[in-house]
Structures are given as structure tokens and as C-alpha cells.
Amino acid sequence: MHTVCKRPRPLTAAAALLTLATVTTGCDQGSNTTGPSKAGCPATLARANGNVEQAMNTPSAWNGPTTGPKAASHRTIAFVAQAMTNPGVAGVAQGVKEAAKVIGWDVRVIDGQGTPAGIQAAFSQAINLNPAGIVISGFDPAVTSRQMAQAHARHIPLIGWHAVPSPGPSEHPRLFTNITTRVEDVATISADWIIAHSGGKAGAVIFTDASVPFARNKSELLRRELATCPSVSLLSYENIPITDSAIRVPQTVSSLLARFRNNWTHSAAINDLYFADAAPALQAGGRQGDGPPFNIGAGDGDPSAFQRINHQHYQAATVPEPLSQQGWQIIDEFNRAFTDKPASGYVAPVRLSTALNSKDATSWDPAGYREAYRKIWGR
């Protein structure tokens, strides 16, 4: 028999933080039966609580570029997607198309279908379009080294989204810029949320896609941060390609429930999509949507993730990328490349979204970015 938690009344972020260390009382208590009765990391727990509070109150006002070159004349941009079934990739593609319409350019989105061969074929198709610029979205550029060399030979600027670990220009591989929040910050706050939410007593599972270096790096950082609290147990580290998530995650979740039972209290995934696929298996296993395991997406923050969070349906938090804003930024960075200007250097701040602070939103983007880019471009 499973205890059913009553849906809590909405709290302010500050009030919620005061209860984080005691969240595991009531419905949560004893969920990690092999763990200690007290958190074995008081200093780490205090730091995690502070980091969570700060990330839940990230200022929403635009702090990005307000100056730059006016809109270049008509251009065509090719957007090479790792897979359009990846909600983050699809969200950025939508932002790119929206911004391109404003600036007066065309965009061709080419789906790599999530396989090396498919991504290579998509990149080759992009080059054959002879575009002004190409977006490398969500995949390892090493997979397309031959196509990248061809693009460089034609002097086609390349911009990455989650293509390499760090934001900004890249020499190896050569990208005009790479757009992402700082993966170290995303991984840290995701792990800190687990530490804080469990009072330092979590039994955690990490879901990753080791075929994507960006994702693998993020999950390794997650693992490292969780390890700073000795009383947090990493129960399992699941490597499931995002493109296989719909098939493999339900089976894996059923197996994890059988293996760990109530010891499994929290999960983190490198993409919210994993929890969309985990929800039916958790429900079939008798777990309540607002109970353990409490799940956090360490990145993306697509609309379905916000819906699960707002309805307390097998996801409790996400660290969202400002997907639409990043799509607009890609167009702005290309405009700078076309006019021989340096990259803007803008990196979006890290935000932690839960039902307490999302206010029924289905995305998170800094306020005022569209107006700022329109003013820069003269559109």
C-alpha cells in the first residue's frame, strides 16, 4: 500500500526553502531506508539550500546585448538538428524560425534523426543548400568532421547549440560561437536541488545519453556534485540515448522500482524527455505523481516538462534553457558573423523552476529579449 501525499498549498520560494531540509518527513520519511537518519553533509546541505534559493529567484529582466549591427540583407540559414524529437532542439529551432522571420531571413530545418549517419546526411544536405550559415544543434561536431571541413572551405560560419561544453567561440572544433547556459552551473544546481530537497538523504538515479559529449559531461558533473554529500546515495547511472528513450526508459524504470523500491527517492536527467517516458511506468508501479522519486530535468525545460511540474505529475523541477531566446540569439550571432563583428558573449543565467515559482508558465525566457534584438536589428 502506498501513502498518498496531499497536494501542498502554494508557498513562496523563501518559505519553500525553509522546509527543504524537512521535506522527507511524512510521505518521504524512510524512502531511503538504507540512508543515515541525519544528513552527513551539513555544510554541503547549507550551501545547496542557498544555491537553490538563488536559482529560484533568478532575475527575469533582460541583461543581454542591447547594441550590435543592423540586420544584414536576406540570408538563408540551415539548422541541422540532432533529432527533432528532442524537445530542446525543437524548441530552439522554433526560436530560430521566429527570429528569422523578424529579421527577414529564411531557415531550413534538417532533421538528423538522432543517428550518426542521419546527422551526417543532414549536414551534407545543408551544405548543398549553400546557406549563409549552419547551426549545429545538439550533436557532437566530431561526428560531422568531414562536413565541417567542407563548410569551412566554403567560408560558411557555423554556430553551435549544445555542440561543445562551453558557451562562446570555439577553436577546436571551429565555431563562431556555441550557445548554451554554463553546463557546470546547470549540473550543480540540479544536484544541489536533490541534496536540499532530500535534506541530504537522497537515493538518486541519473539518466544520461553518453553518445552526446555535452550530455555525458553534464551527467558526470551531476555525479560529482552529488558526491559532495556522503549521505546521498547514487543508486544507478543509466545510459540511454535520447532517441531510444521512449522504448528503453519504461523498461528501465520498472527494473529500478523492483531493485530499489523505496530507496529510490530522487532522479536527475540530462533532458526532461526522460520523465515524459518514465511517467507511465512510475504510475504502473504504484507511485504517486507528487511523491518519490522526485525528478529534476537538468536542462531544456520544454513545455511538457513545465506541464508535468505544474500538475505534479512525476516531475518536480527543471533547470530550463531559455530555448526561444537562444533561438533569437543564434540569428543575432549570425548577423554579427556576417558583418565581421565578434560574438556577443552573452550567456543566459541559470534558473530553477518548480511549481512554486513557475506560476503555470510553460517555458522560461528572460523578459524583453525580443524587443532588444528588434532594436539592435532595426526591425
GROMACS .gro file of C-alpha atoms in nm:
model
  379
    1MET     CA    1   0.000   0.000   0.000
    2HIS     CA    2   0.134   0.343  -0.091
    3THR     CA    3   0.082   0.651   0.123
    4VAL     CA    4  -0.079   0.933  -0.073
    5CYS     CA    5   0.056   1.280  -0.006
    6LYS     CA    6  -0.188   1.567  -0.010
    7ARG     CA    7  -0.106   1.841  -0.262
    8PRO     CA    8   0.060   2.120  -0.063
    9ARG     CA    9  -0.071   2.472  -0.059
   10PRO     CA   10   0.139   2.710  -0.272
   11LEU     CA   11   0.430   2.863  -0.085
   12THR     CA   12   0.661   3.146  -0.162
   13ALA     CA   13   1.007   3.043  -0.276
   14ALA     CA   14   1.152   3.166   0.052
   15ALA     CA   15   0.902   2.970   0.259
   16ALA     CA   16   0.964   2.663   0.049
   17LEU     CA   17   1.335   2.681   0.118
   18LEU     CA   18   1.271   2.681   0.490
   19THR     CA   19   1.104   2.342   0.453
   20LEU     CA   20   1.356   2.181   0.222
   21ALA     CA   21   1.559   2.022   0.498
   22THR     CA   22   1.245   1.857   0.634
   23VAL     CA   23   1.078   1.756   0.309
   24THR     CA   24   1.146   1.392   0.383
   25THR     CA   25   0.916   1.388   0.685
   26GLY     CA   26   0.567   1.246   0.634
   27CYS     CA   27   0.535   1.091   0.289
   28ASP     CA   28   0.907   1.099   0.220
   29GLN     CA   29   1.035   0.976   0.552
   30GLY     CA   30   1.216   0.647   0.530
   31SER     CA   31   1.216   0.642   0.149
   32ASN     CA   32   1.590   0.583   0.160
   33THR     CA   33   1.580   0.312   0.422
   34THR     CA   34   1.948   0.237   0.399
   35GLY     CA   35   2.048   0.601   0.447
   36PRO     CA   36   2.150   0.767   0.773
   37SER     CA   37   1.890   0.925   0.998
   38LYS     CA   38   2.065   1.258   0.968
   39ALA     CA   39   2.231   1.425   0.671
   40GLY     CA   40   2.603   1.358   0.671
   41CYS     CA   41   2.688   1.682   0.495
   42PRO     CA   42   2.565   1.983   0.695
   43ALA     CA   43   2.797   2.229   0.520
   44THR     CA   44   2.705   2.097   0.176
   45LEU     CA   45   2.337   2.099   0.267
   46ALA     CA   46   2.356   2.462   0.380
   47ARG     CA   47   2.534   2.559   0.057
   48ALA     CA   48   2.282   2.365  -0.152
   49ASN     CA   49   1.990   2.541   0.018
   50GLY     CA   50   2.149   2.878  -0.059
   51ASN     CA   51   2.215   2.788  -0.422
   52VAL     CA   52   1.858   2.664  -0.468
   53GLU     CA   53   1.711   2.982  -0.322
   54GLN     CA   54   1.926   3.195  -0.551
   55ALA     CA   55   1.840   2.993  -0.863
   56MET     CA   56   1.468   3.004  -0.787
   57ASN     CA   57   1.488   3.382  -0.777
   58THR     CA   58   1.693   3.442  -1.093
   59PRO     CA   59   1.608   3.792  -1.220
   60SER     CA   60   1.396   3.776  -1.534
   61ALA     CA   61   1.488   4.118  -1.678
   62TRP     CA   62   1.693   4.111  -1.999
   63ASN     CA   63   2.065   4.153  -1.929
   64GLY     CA   64   2.190   4.057  -2.272
   65PRO     CA   65   2.322   4.268  -2.560
   66THR     CA   66   2.147   4.595  -2.646
   67THR     CA   67   2.381   4.706  -2.925
   68GLY     CA   68   2.506   4.539  -3.241
   69PRO     CA   69   2.496   4.554  -3.619
   70LYS     CA   70   2.178   4.634  -3.808
   71ALA     CA   71   2.012   4.349  -3.994
   72ALA     CA   72   2.212   4.211  -4.285
   73SER     CA   73   2.030   4.165  -4.614
   74HIS     CA   74   1.838   3.846  -4.688
   75ARG     CA   75   2.015   3.524  -4.588
   76THR     CA   76   1.930   3.154  -4.568
   77ILE     CA   77   2.024   2.959  -4.255
   78ALA     CA   78   2.039   2.579  -4.237
   79PHE     CA   79   1.950   2.431  -3.899
   80VAL     CA   80   2.094   2.079  -3.863
   81ALA     CA   81   1.908   1.910  -3.577
   82GLN     CA   82   2.035   1.612  -3.381
   83ALA     CA   83   1.672   1.497  -3.370
   84MET     CA   84   1.353   1.697  -3.381
   85THR     CA   85   1.207   1.454  -3.128
   86ASN     CA   86   1.446   1.614  -2.877
   87PRO     CA   87   1.229   1.887  -2.720
   88GLY     CA   88   1.524   2.117  -2.656
   89VAL     CA   89   1.641   2.101  -3.017
   90ALA     CA   90   1.286   2.153  -3.141
   91GLY     CA   91   1.234   2.450  -2.908
   92VAL     CA   92   1.549   2.624  -3.028
   93ALA     CA   93   1.456   2.555  -3.391
   94GLN     CA   94   1.124   2.726  -3.331
   95GLY     CA   95   1.302   3.028  -3.181
   96VAL     CA   96   1.537   3.044  -3.480
   97LYS     CA   97   1.244   3.040  -3.725
   98GLU     CA   98   1.059   3.308  -3.530
   99ALA     CA   99   1.364   3.537  -3.520
  100ALA     CA  100   1.449   3.476  -3.885
  101LYS     CA  101   1.102   3.588  -3.987
  102VAL     CA  102   1.153   3.914  -3.796
  103ILE     CA  103   1.496   3.987  -3.942
  104GLY     CA  104   1.385   3.887  -4.295
  105TRP     CA  105   1.578   3.563  -4.349
  106ASP     CA  106   1.485   3.206  -4.442
  107VAL     CA  107   1.552   2.895  -4.232
  108ARG     CA  108   1.568   2.532  -4.344
  109VAL     CA  109   1.544   2.278  -4.061
  110ILE     CA  110   1.700   1.940  -4.147
  111ASP     CA  111   1.639   1.650  -3.908
  112GLY     CA  112   1.935   1.422  -3.837
  113GLN     CA  113   1.701   1.157  -3.690
  114GLY     CA  114   1.933   1.101  -3.394
  115THR     CA  115   2.187   0.871  -3.565
  116PRO     CA  116   2.544   0.948  -3.684
  117ALA     CA  117   2.453   0.852  -4.041
  118GLY     CA  118   2.139   1.063  -4.031
  119ILE     CA  119   2.320   1.364  -3.889
  120GLN     CA  120   2.597   1.335  -4.149
  121ALA     CA  121   2.341   1.316  -4.427
  122ALA     CA  122   2.153   1.615  -4.285
  123PHE     CA  123   2.475   1.819  -4.268
  124SER     CA  124   2.564   1.726  -4.627
  125GLN     CA  125   2.216   1.834  -4.734
  126ALA     CA  126   2.267   2.163  -4.551
  127ILE     CA  127   2.593   2.230  -4.733
  128ASN     CA  128   2.429   2.156  -5.068
  129LEU     CA  129   2.185   2.438  -4.996
  130ASN     CA  130   2.484   2.675  -4.998
  131PRO     CA  131   2.344   2.862  -4.696
  132ALA     CA  132   2.489   3.173  -4.539
  133GLY     CA  133   2.527   2.989  -4.208
  134ILE     CA  134   2.471   2.648  -4.048
  135VAL     CA  135   2.350   2.566  -3.697
  136ILE     CA  136   2.492   2.255  -3.529
  137SER     CA  137   2.217   2.170  -3.283
  138GLY     CA  138   2.255   1.915  -3.006
  139PHE     CA  139   2.518   1.681  -3.151
  140ASP     CA  140   2.893   1.627  -3.133
  141PRO     CA  141   3.063   1.815  -3.420
  142ALA     CA  142   3.322   1.535  -3.438
  143VAL     CA  143   3.050   1.317  -3.594
  144THR     CA  144   3.047   1.554  -3.893
  145SER     CA  145   3.416   1.647  -3.919
  146ARG     CA  146   3.419   1.594  -4.298
  147GLN     CA  147   3.112   1.811  -4.349
  148MET     CA  148   3.252   2.077  -4.117
  149ALA     CA  149   3.570   2.090  -4.323
  150GLN     CA  150   3.359   2.140  -4.635
  151ALA     CA  151   3.167   2.422  -4.468
  152HIS     CA  152   3.488   2.593  -4.360
  153ALA     CA  153   3.628   2.560  -4.714
  154ARG     CA  154   3.320   2.747  -4.838
  155HIS     CA  155   3.359   3.008  -4.558
  156ILE     CA  156   3.019   2.920  -4.411
  157PRO     CA  157   3.009   3.028  -4.045
  158LEU     CA  158   2.897   2.759  -3.801
  159ILE     CA  159   2.712   2.824  -3.475
  160GLY     CA  160   2.652   2.552  -3.219
  161TRP     CA  161   2.373   2.495  -2.972
  162HIS     CA  162   2.487   2.248  -2.704
  163ALA     CA  163   2.758   2.144  -2.951
  164VAL     CA  164   3.055   2.179  -2.714
  165PRO     CA  165   3.070   2.203  -2.334
  166SER     CA  166   3.133   2.576  -2.301
  167PRO     CA  167   2.948   2.883  -2.431
  168GLY     CA  168   3.120   3.124  -2.667
  169PRO     CA  169   3.358   3.092  -2.964
  170SER     CA  170   3.538   2.759  -3.012
  171GLU     CA  171   3.865   2.687  -3.192
  172HIS     CA  172   3.853   2.306  -3.180
  173PRO     CA  173   3.606   2.249  -3.336
  174ARG     CA  174   3.589   2.585  -3.508
  175LEU     CA  175   3.258   2.753  -3.428
  176PHE     CA  176   3.178   3.123  -3.447
  177THR     CA  177   3.012   3.065  -3.111
  178ASN     CA  178   2.836   2.797  -2.909
  179ILE     CA  179   2.513   2.886  -2.732
  180THR     CA  180   2.427   2.726  -2.402
  181THR     CA  181   2.392   2.807  -2.037
  182ARG     CA  182   2.702   2.706  -1.841
  183VAL     CA  183   2.673   2.332  -1.807
  184GLU     CA  184   2.866   2.339  -1.478
  185ASP     CA  185   2.603   2.567  -1.327
  186VAL     CA  186   2.312   2.359  -1.461
  187ALA     CA  187   2.457   2.035  -1.325
  188THR     CA  188   2.546   2.191  -0.990
  189ILE     CA  189   2.204   2.341  -0.922
  190SER     CA  190   2.030   2.020  -1.032
  191ALA     CA  191   2.235   1.814  -0.787
  192ASP     CA  192   2.200   2.080  -0.518
  193TRP     CA  193   1.822   2.067  -0.555
  194ILE     CA  194   1.832   1.692  -0.488
  195ILE     CA  195   2.056   1.742  -0.185
  196ALA     CA  196   1.838   2.023  -0.049
  197HIS     CA  197   1.503   1.863  -0.129
  198SER     CA  198   1.604   1.537   0.040
  199GLY     CA  199   1.769   1.703   0.339
  200GLY     CA  200   2.092   1.533   0.230
  201LYS     CA  201   1.943   1.182   0.236
  202ALA     CA  202   1.853   1.105  -0.126
  203GLY     CA  203   1.876   0.776  -0.306
  204ALA     CA  204   1.935   0.907  -0.658
  205VAL     CA  205   1.931   0.784  -1.016
  206ILE     CA  206   2.090   0.972  -1.307
  207PHE     CA  207   1.968   0.934  -1.668
  208THR     CA  208   2.211   1.038  -1.942
  209ASP     CA  209   2.298   0.995  -2.308
  210ALA     CA  210   2.669   0.916  -2.324
  211SER     CA  211   2.664   0.927  -2.705
  212VAL     CA  212   2.647   1.308  -2.682
  213PRO     CA  213   2.964   1.450  -2.519
  214PHE     CA  214   2.774   1.757  -2.394
  215ALA     CA  215   2.522   1.534  -2.215
  216ARG     CA  216   2.787   1.295  -2.084
  217ASN     CA  217   2.983   1.586  -1.940
  218LYS     CA  218   2.669   1.722  -1.772
  219SER     CA  219   2.587   1.389  -1.608
  220GLU     CA  220   2.943   1.344  -1.485
  221LEU     CA  221   2.924   1.688  -1.325
  222LEU     CA  222   2.593   1.588  -1.168
  223ARG     CA  223   2.753   1.274  -1.027
  224ARG     CA  224   3.045   1.473  -0.890
  225GLU     CA  225   2.824   1.729  -0.718
  226LEU     CA  226   2.602   1.464  -0.558
  227ALA     CA  227   2.916   1.301  -0.421
  228THR     CA  228   2.991   1.613  -0.215
  229CYS     CA  229   2.721   1.489   0.024
  230PRO     CA  230   2.828   1.146   0.157
  231SER     CA  231   2.479   1.068   0.287
  232VAL     CA  232   2.337   1.088  -0.067
  233SER     CA  233   2.348   0.752  -0.244
  234LEU     CA  234   2.382   0.727  -0.620
  235LEU     CA  235   2.181   0.412  -0.681
  236SER     CA  236   2.219   0.388  -1.057
  237TYR     CA  237   2.365   0.569  -1.357
  238GLU     CA  238   2.152   0.489  -1.662
  239ASN     CA  239   2.294   0.548  -2.011
  240ILE     CA  240   2.002   0.564  -2.254
  241PRO     CA  241   2.029   0.753  -2.586
  242ILE     CA  242   1.763   1.021  -2.610
  243THR     CA  243   1.639   0.871  -2.936
  244ASP     CA  244   1.578   0.538  -2.755
  245SER     CA  245   1.409   0.695  -2.454
  246ALA     CA  246   1.051   0.602  -2.545
  247ILE     CA  247   1.141   0.233  -2.573
  248ARG     CA  248   1.403   0.187  -2.303
  249VAL     CA  249   1.305   0.425  -2.021
  250PRO     CA  250   0.977   0.250  -1.925
  251GLN     CA  251   1.156  -0.086  -1.902
  252THR     CA  252   1.444   0.067  -1.707
  253VAL     CA  253   1.212   0.245  -1.463
  254SER     CA  254   1.022  -0.078  -1.393
  255SER     CA  255   1.352  -0.251  -1.323
  256LEU     CA  256   1.470   0.030  -1.095
  257LEU     CA  257   1.147   0.018  -0.896
  258ALA     CA  258   1.190  -0.355  -0.846
  259ARG     CA  259   1.556  -0.323  -0.746
  260PHE     CA  260   1.547  -0.020  -0.517
  261ARG     CA  261   1.184   0.013  -0.407
  262ASN     CA  262   1.152   0.298  -0.155
  263ASN     CA  263   1.526   0.364  -0.153
  264TRP     CA  264   1.483   0.543  -0.487
  265THR     CA  265   1.377   0.894  -0.381
  266HIS     CA  266   1.514   1.131  -0.649
  267SER     CA  267   1.624   1.137  -1.012
  268ALA     CA  268   1.808   1.376  -1.242
  269ALA     CA  269   1.814   1.353  -1.621
  270ILE     CA  270   2.012   1.547  -1.879
  271ASN     CA  271   1.685   1.611  -2.064
  272ASP     CA  272   1.327   1.641  -1.939
  273LEU     CA  273   1.215   1.396  -2.208
  274TYR     CA  274   1.322   1.102  -1.991
  275PHE     CA  275   1.050   1.184  -1.738
  276ALA     CA  276   0.779   1.202  -2.003
  277ASP     CA  277   0.868   0.841  -2.082
  278ALA     CA  278   0.915   0.744  -1.716
  279ALA     CA  279   0.573   0.868  -1.600
  280PRO     CA  280   0.362   0.573  -1.726
  281ALA     CA  281   0.600   0.318  -1.570
  282LEU     CA  282   0.605   0.505  -1.239
  283GLN     CA  283   0.226   0.518  -1.240
  284ALA     CA  284   0.202   0.149  -1.324
  285GLY     CA  285   0.442   0.082  -1.036
  286GLY     CA  286   0.201   0.244  -0.793
  287ARG     CA  287   0.394   0.567  -0.744
  288GLN     CA  288   0.204   0.894  -0.695
  289GLY     CA  289   0.273   1.184  -0.930
  290ASP     CA  290   0.355   1.417  -0.639
  291GLY     CA  291   0.563   1.162  -0.450
  292PRO     CA  292   0.902   0.992  -0.480
  293PRO     CA  293   1.101   0.956  -0.687
  294PHE     CA  294   1.112   1.336  -0.718
  295ASN     CA  295   1.251   1.414  -1.063
  296ILE     CA  296   1.450   1.711  -1.193
  297GLY     CA  297   1.544   1.781  -1.553
  298ALA     CA  298   1.897   1.917  -1.576
  299GLY     CA  299   1.830   2.114  -1.890
  300ASP     CA  300   1.590   2.207  -2.170
  301GLY     CA  301   1.264   2.293  -1.989
  302ASP     CA  302   1.025   2.226  -2.276
  303PRO     CA  303   0.650   2.298  -2.234
  304SER     CA  304   0.560   1.939  -2.148
  305ALA     CA  305   0.812   1.945  -1.863
  306PHE     CA  306   0.650   2.258  -1.719
  307GLN     CA  307   0.310   2.093  -1.751
  308ARG     CA  308   0.428   1.790  -1.556
  309ILE     CA  309   0.578   2.017  -1.290
  310ASN     CA  310   0.275   2.243  -1.261
  311HIS     CA  311   0.043   1.943  -1.229
  312GLN     CA  312   0.280   1.749  -1.002
  313HIS     CA  313   0.284   1.463  -1.249
  314TYR     CA  314   0.610   1.271  -1.197
  315GLN     CA  315   0.838   1.573  -1.230
  316ALA     CA  316   0.915   1.824  -0.957
  317ALA     CA  317   1.167   2.062  -1.112
  318THR     CA  318   1.366   2.162  -1.418
  319VAL     CA  319   1.664   2.383  -1.493
  320PRO     CA  320   1.530   2.526  -1.818
  321GLU     CA  321   1.725   2.658  -2.109
  322PRO     CA  322   1.567   2.978  -2.244
  323LEU     CA  323   1.501   2.794  -2.569
  324SER     CA  324   1.321   3.068  -2.760
  325GLN     CA  325   1.570   3.336  -2.654
  326GLN     CA  326   1.858   3.112  -2.757
  327GLY     CA  327   1.699   3.073  -3.100
  328TRP     CA  328   1.686   3.451  -3.135
  329GLN     CA  329   2.045   3.470  -3.014
  330ILE     CA  330   2.155   3.230  -3.286
  331ILE     CA  331   2.016   3.466  -3.551
  332ASP     CA  332   2.179   3.766  -3.381
  333GLU     CA  333   2.515   3.587  -3.367
  334PHE     CA  334   2.494   3.503  -3.738
  335ASN     CA  335   2.417   3.869  -3.807
  336ARG     CA  336   2.737   3.962  -3.621
  337ALA     CA  337   2.934   3.699  -3.815
  338PHE     CA  338   2.801   3.827  -4.150
  339THR     CA  339   2.910   4.182  -4.064
  340ASP     CA  340   3.256   4.078  -3.935
  341LYS     CA  341   3.172   4.158  -3.574
  342PRO     CA  342   3.272   3.939  -3.278
  343ALA     CA  343   3.024   3.715  -3.099
  344SER     CA  344   2.814   3.888  -2.836
  345GLY     CA  345   2.944   3.676  -2.549
  346TYR     CA  346   2.601   3.657  -2.387
  347VAL     CA  347   2.529   3.358  -2.164
  348ALA     CA  348   2.181   3.321  -2.017
  349PRO     CA  349   2.157   3.289  -1.638
  350VAL     CA  350   2.067   2.960  -1.472
  351ARG     CA  351   1.711   2.930  -1.345
  352LEU     CA  352   1.549   2.663  -1.126
  353SER     CA  353   1.179   2.618  -1.195
  354THR     CA  354   0.933   2.433  -0.972
  355ALA     CA  355   0.557   2.456  -0.918
  356LEU     CA  356   0.632   2.718  -0.654
  357ASN     CA  357   0.778   2.975  -0.891
  358SER     CA  358   0.669   2.881  -1.245
  359LYS     CA  359   0.323   3.038  -1.199
  360ASP     CA  360   0.175   2.794  -1.452
  361ALA     CA  361   0.425   2.903  -1.720
  362THR     CA  362   0.519   2.657  -1.993
  363SER     CA  363   0.866   2.799  -2.061
  364TRP     CA  364   1.125   3.032  -1.918
  365ASP     CA  365   1.295   3.311  -2.112
  366PRO     CA  366   1.440   3.643  -1.995
  367ALA     CA  367   1.183   3.919  -2.033
  368GLY     CA  368   1.240   4.174  -2.310
  369TYR     CA  369   1.480   3.982  -2.536
  370ARG     CA  370   1.260   4.012  -2.846
  371GLU     CA  371   1.235   4.389  -2.810
  372ALA     CA  372   1.610   4.415  -2.753
  373TYR     CA  373   1.702   4.215  -3.064
  374ARG     CA  374   1.446   4.402  -3.276
  375LYS     CA  375   1.602   4.730  -3.170
  376ILE     CA  376   1.952   4.604  -3.249
  377TRP     CA  377   1.848   4.487  -3.596
  378GLY     CA  378   1.633   4.789  -3.672
  379ARG     CA  379   1.329   4.566  -3.720
   0.00000   0.00000   0.00000
